[in-house]
Short mmCIF file of C-alpha atoms and ligand atoms in Angstrom, two decimals:
data_model
loop_
_atom_site.label_atom_id
_atom_site.label_comp_id
_atom_site.label_asym_id
_atom_site.label_seq_id
_atom_site.Cartn_x
_atom_site.Cartn_y
_atom_site.Cartn_z
CA MET C 420 101.74 173.91 73.57
CA ALA C 421 99.29 171.38 74.86
CA ARG C 422 97.05 169.85 72.24
CA PRO C 423 93.44 170.80 72.76
CA ARG C 424 91.62 167.82 74.16
CA LEU C 425 88.29 166.76 72.76
CA ALA C 426 85.50 167.10 75.22
CA ARG C 427 84.58 163.69 76.64
CA PRO C 428 81.07 163.55 75.07
CA VAL C 429 82.62 164.20 71.66
CA VAL C 430 85.05 161.33 72.20
CA ARG C 431 82.15 159.10 73.15
CA ILE C 432 80.26 160.04 70.00
CA LEU C 433 83.34 159.42 67.84
CA LEU C 434 83.86 156.04 69.48
CA ALA C 435 80.22 155.17 68.92
CA LEU C 436 80.46 156.16 65.26
CA ALA C 437 83.60 154.06 64.86
CA LEU C 438 81.82 151.07 66.34
CA VAL C 439 78.83 151.55 64.03
CA ALA C 440 81.14 151.90 61.03
CA SER C 441 83.07 148.74 61.86
CA GLY C 442 79.75 146.95 62.40
CA LEU C 443 78.60 148.02 58.93
CA VAL C 444 81.81 146.77 57.39
CA PHE C 445 81.43 143.50 59.22
CA ALA C 446 77.78 143.17 58.16
CA SER C 447 78.70 143.90 54.58
CA VAL C 448 81.40 141.24 54.62
CA ALA C 449 78.90 138.83 56.13
CA ASN C 450 76.41 139.53 53.33
CA GLN C 451 79.09 139.01 50.75
CA ALA C 452 79.98 135.71 52.37
CA ALA C 453 76.33 134.63 52.21
CA ALA C 454 76.26 135.36 48.49
CA ASP C 455 79.50 133.47 48.05
CA GLY C 456 78.01 130.42 49.70
CA CYS C 457 76.73 129.25 46.33
CA TYR C 458 77.74 131.53 43.50
CA THR C 459 78.53 135.22 43.21
CA TRP C 460 78.14 137.19 40.03
CA GLY C 461 80.92 139.61 39.25
CA ARG C 462 79.38 141.74 36.52
CA THR C 463 76.09 143.08 35.26
CA LEU C 464 74.64 140.90 32.52
CA SER C 465 72.53 141.98 29.58
CA GLN C 466 71.68 140.89 26.06
CA GLY C 467 74.75 139.83 24.13
CA ALA C 468 76.62 138.54 27.16
CA SER C 469 77.74 134.95 27.29
CA GLY C 470 79.52 132.71 29.73
CA ASP C 471 79.06 130.53 32.76
CA ASP C 472 77.68 133.47 34.75
CA VAL C 473 74.87 133.76 32.18
CA ARG C 474 74.26 130.05 32.50
CA GLN C 475 74.09 130.31 36.27
CA LEU C 476 71.56 133.11 35.90
CA GLN C 477 69.48 131.11 33.42
CA ILE C 478 69.18 128.19 35.87
CA ARG C 479 67.64 130.58 38.38
CA VAL C 480 65.22 132.40 36.09
CA ALA C 481 64.18 129.37 34.04
CA GLY C 482 60.88 129.35 35.90
CA TRP C 483 59.91 132.64 34.25
CA PRO C 484 59.82 131.91 30.50
CA GLY C 485 56.19 132.94 29.96
CA PHE C 486 53.26 130.73 29.02
CA GLY C 487 54.39 127.48 27.41
CA GLY C 488 57.99 128.66 27.14
CA HIS C 489 61.27 126.95 27.99
CA LEU C 490 64.44 128.86 28.65
CA ALA C 491 67.59 127.31 27.20
CA ILE C 492 70.39 126.94 29.77
CA ASP C 493 73.04 127.70 27.17
CA GLY C 494 75.09 130.57 28.56
CA GLN C 495 73.89 132.96 25.85
CA TYR C 496 71.98 136.05 27.04
CA GLY C 497 69.48 136.47 24.23
CA PRO C 498 65.97 137.98 24.12
CA ALA C 499 64.40 134.98 25.87
CA THR C 500 66.80 135.32 28.81
CA ALA C 501 66.14 139.06 28.97
CA ALA C 502 62.39 138.40 29.00
CA ALA C 503 62.75 135.78 31.74
CA VAL C 504 64.87 138.17 33.83
CA GLN C 505 62.25 140.84 33.29
CA ARG C 506 59.45 138.56 34.51
CA PHE C 507 61.57 137.53 37.50
CA GLN C 508 62.25 141.18 38.34
CA SER C 509 58.61 142.09 38.00
CA ALA C 510 57.49 139.14 40.13
CA TYR C 511 59.79 140.23 42.96
CA GLY C 512 59.03 143.95 42.76
CA LEU C 513 62.33 145.00 41.20
CA GLY C 514 62.81 147.46 38.36
CA ALA C 515 61.99 145.27 35.36
CA ASP C 516 64.50 146.14 32.66
CA GLY C 517 65.67 142.66 31.70
CA VAL C 518 69.22 143.52 32.73
CA ALA C 519 70.67 141.46 35.56
CA GLY C 520 72.55 143.79 37.90
CA PRO C 521 73.19 144.07 41.63
CA GLN C 522 69.51 144.23 42.65
CA THR C 523 68.64 141.14 40.67
CA PHE C 524 71.63 139.25 42.02
CA SER C 525 70.81 140.33 45.59
CA LYS C 526 67.34 138.89 45.18
CA ILE C 527 68.79 135.63 43.88
CA TYR C 528 71.21 135.51 46.83
CA GLU C 529 68.20 135.87 49.12
CA LEU C 530 66.47 133.03 47.33
CA GLN C 531 69.28 130.48 47.36
CA ASP C 532 70.88 128.27 49.93
CA ASP C 533 74.61 127.62 50.09
CA ASP C 534 74.14 124.39 48.11
CA CYS C 535 72.50 126.45 45.33
CA THR C 536 69.02 125.07 45.86
CA PRO C 537 66.23 127.63 46.15
CA ILE C 538 65.42 128.35 49.79
CA HIS C 539 62.04 126.63 49.79
CA PHE C 540 63.23 123.34 48.32
CA ALA C 541 65.97 120.86 49.15
CA TYR C 542 67.68 117.91 47.50
CA SER C 543 66.24 115.74 50.27
CA GLU C 544 62.74 116.41 48.89
CA MET C 545 63.82 115.41 45.41
CA ASP C 546 65.85 112.26 45.94
CA ASP C 547 64.87 108.64 45.75
CA GLY C 548 61.09 108.43 45.82
CA CYS C 549 61.03 104.92 47.27
CA GLY C 550 62.42 105.98 50.59
CA GLY C 551 66.11 105.79 49.75
CA SER C 552 68.34 108.82 49.36
CA GLY C 553 70.60 110.16 46.67
CA PHE C 554 70.35 110.42 42.90
CA ASP C 555 72.02 107.22 41.79
CA GLY C 556 70.47 104.18 40.17
CA GLY C 557 68.84 105.99 37.26
CA PRO C 558 69.77 106.06 33.59
CA LEU C 559 71.91 109.20 33.96
CA SER C 560 74.97 109.83 36.09
CA GLU C 561 74.29 110.88 39.64
CA SER C 562 75.62 114.39 38.97
CA ALA C 563 73.50 114.86 35.84
CA THR C 564 70.41 113.66 37.70
CA ARG C 565 71.18 115.96 40.61
CA PHE C 566 71.57 118.91 38.26
CA ASN C 567 68.20 118.15 36.70
CA ALA C 568 66.70 118.10 40.18
CA LEU C 569 68.26 121.51 40.83
CA LYS C 570 66.72 122.95 37.66
CA THR C 571 63.36 121.45 38.61
CA MET C 572 63.54 123.07 42.05
CA TRP C 573 64.22 126.53 40.60
CA GLN C 574 61.16 126.20 38.40
CA LEU C 575 59.15 125.04 41.41
CA GLU C 576 60.38 128.09 43.32
CA ALA C 577 58.98 130.29 40.55
CA LEU C 578 55.67 128.43 40.61
CA ARG C 579 55.56 128.71 44.39
CA HIS C 580 56.15 132.45 44.26
CA ALA C 581 53.59 132.96 41.50
CA LEU C 582 51.04 131.17 43.69
CA GLY C 583 51.54 133.76 46.42
CA ASP C 584 54.49 132.10 48.18
CA ARG C 585 52.37 129.11 48.97
CA ALA C 586 54.23 126.03 50.18
CA LEU C 587 54.28 123.18 47.67
CA ASN C 588 54.37 119.57 48.78
CA ILE C 589 56.41 117.10 46.73
CA SER C 590 55.18 113.53 47.13
CA SER C 591 57.63 111.96 44.68
CA ALA C 592 60.45 113.27 42.51
CA PHE C 593 63.57 111.35 41.39
CA ARG C 594 63.11 107.59 41.16
CA SER C 595 65.88 105.09 40.53
CA THR C 596 65.11 102.54 37.84
CA SER C 597 64.18 99.92 40.43
CA CYS C 598 62.04 102.38 42.35
CA ASN C 599 60.26 103.46 39.18
CA SER C 600 59.49 99.84 38.32
CA ALA C 601 58.28 99.18 41.84
CA VAL C 602 55.76 102.03 41.72
CA GLY C 603 54.65 101.18 38.19
CA GLY C 604 56.06 104.33 36.60
CA ALA C 605 56.30 104.64 32.82
CA SER C 606 59.50 103.10 31.45
CA ASN C 607 60.64 106.49 30.13
CA SER C 608 59.30 108.47 33.11
CA GLN C 609 60.81 111.90 33.65
CA HIS C 610 61.09 110.89 37.30
CA LEU C 611 64.04 108.67 36.27
CA TYR C 612 66.02 111.72 35.17
CA GLY C 613 65.42 114.00 38.13
CA ASN C 614 63.21 116.17 35.93
CA ALA C 615 59.88 115.63 37.65
CA ALA C 616 57.94 116.33 40.80
CA ASP C 617 54.53 115.10 41.86
CA LEU C 618 52.70 117.78 43.82
CA THR C 619 50.04 117.17 46.44
CA GLY C 620 48.35 119.25 49.12
CA THR C 621 47.34 122.79 48.35
CA PRO C 622 46.47 124.60 46.18
CA THR C 623 44.12 122.43 44.13
CA PHE C 624 45.62 120.00 41.61
CA CYS C 625 43.94 121.98 38.83
CA THR C 626 45.44 125.26 40.02
CA LEU C 627 48.87 123.64 40.14
CA ALA C 628 48.45 122.24 36.61
CA GLN C 629 47.13 125.49 35.20
CA ARG C 630 49.80 127.68 36.74
CA ALA C 631 52.68 125.31 35.96
CA ARG C 632 52.16 126.17 32.27
CA TYR C 633 53.66 129.62 32.94
CA HIS C 634 56.79 128.37 34.67
CA GLY C 635 58.63 126.27 32.14
CA PHE C 636 57.10 122.87 32.78
CA GLY C 637 56.80 120.86 29.57
CA GLY C 638 55.18 117.83 31.17
CA ILE C 639 52.02 118.50 33.16
CA PHE C 640 49.58 115.74 34.10
CA GLY C 641 46.70 116.30 36.47
CA PRO C 642 43.09 115.42 37.23
CA GLY C 643 41.42 113.44 34.49
CA TYR C 644 44.71 112.05 33.15
CA PRO C 645 44.96 108.35 34.09
CA GLY C 646 46.47 107.87 37.53
CA HIS C 647 46.68 111.58 38.27
CA ASP C 648 43.54 112.35 40.20
CA ASP C 649 45.44 112.49 43.50
CA HIS C 650 48.37 114.68 42.48
CA THR C 651 49.65 116.90 39.73
CA HIS C 652 52.82 115.82 37.96
CA VAL C 653 55.14 118.50 36.56
CA ASP C 654 58.42 117.99 34.74
CA ILE C 655 60.96 120.13 32.94
CA ARG C 656 61.01 118.43 29.52
CA THR C 657 61.20 121.10 26.85
CA SER C 658 58.28 120.09 24.66
CA ASN C 659 54.79 120.64 25.98
CA VAL C 660 52.78 117.54 26.79
CA TRP C 661 49.98 118.73 29.00
CA SER C 662 46.95 116.80 30.05
CA ALA C 663 44.55 117.49 32.87
CA PRO C 664 41.18 117.06 31.17
CA ASN C 665 39.19 117.74 34.32
CA CYS C 666 40.93 121.14 34.52
CA GLY C 667 40.32 122.03 30.89
CA ILE C 668 43.94 121.40 29.96
CA GLY C 669 44.90 119.46 26.84
CA SER C 670 48.06 119.41 24.78
CA ALA C 671 46.63 121.94 22.39
CA ALA C 672 45.98 124.67 24.94
CA ALA C 673 45.83 128.13 23.46
CA LEU C 674 49.21 129.82 23.63
CA THR C 675 47.81 133.23 24.34
CA ASP C 676 46.72 132.75 27.95
CA ILE C 677 47.60 135.53 30.36
CA GLU C 678 48.63 134.39 33.81
CA PRO C 679 45.87 135.36 36.21
CA ASP C 680 46.53 137.42 39.30
CA ILE C 681 46.71 135.53 42.56
ZN1 ZN L 759 54.88 112.10 38.26
#
């Protein structure tokens, strides 16, 4: 008995569906590959977790520690990490439960380049401030300096987002020892370690200084601090030394400030 043949339009529809399905599979593989370009998390993380995947997460949410806070990059998912994840989630419109699952990781994949820098910043903006390139010539190893620059960029990405996704201009970041001497930098400048960025352009220097306090920056120097009327310096030291007198910022700023809306 002859097998009943499918009517030609049905065959066409089935073929079309098969093409769509294979396209979806392909797209999904492509997305996975994009995530893999830097780092891919393999499990949901919440309080009590520990490991390198927690540490990788902490690097990326360190810009969300709350006013005057500093998130330890220690691989231990404690309350401070949960709070930072929650602020990150809230800032990007995700369900804010402080648990890092697929939605949180997808957002991070969107925000990072294959070299693990956040999408709006690059190592080339952070390297030798005297016109050279690279992260050598400072007191730390090149890899340690480069890692500090990476952490700085993730905090800058948070600041940038909090300012309404406004582009930030870095006029000077890492400086080799000779570069730092040439520009008259302090002998223990955070610029030597890859921890610092000088910001110019918009928004105002005072706005940059004020908002940086919410995004993990321990060193903040702006208008009114000697030599800082034409930029705002931010760095990721973990004790707060803030001075921008013309912006109403001193080291003893009240620790109860609420970050204003954009
Ligand atoms: Zn500086």
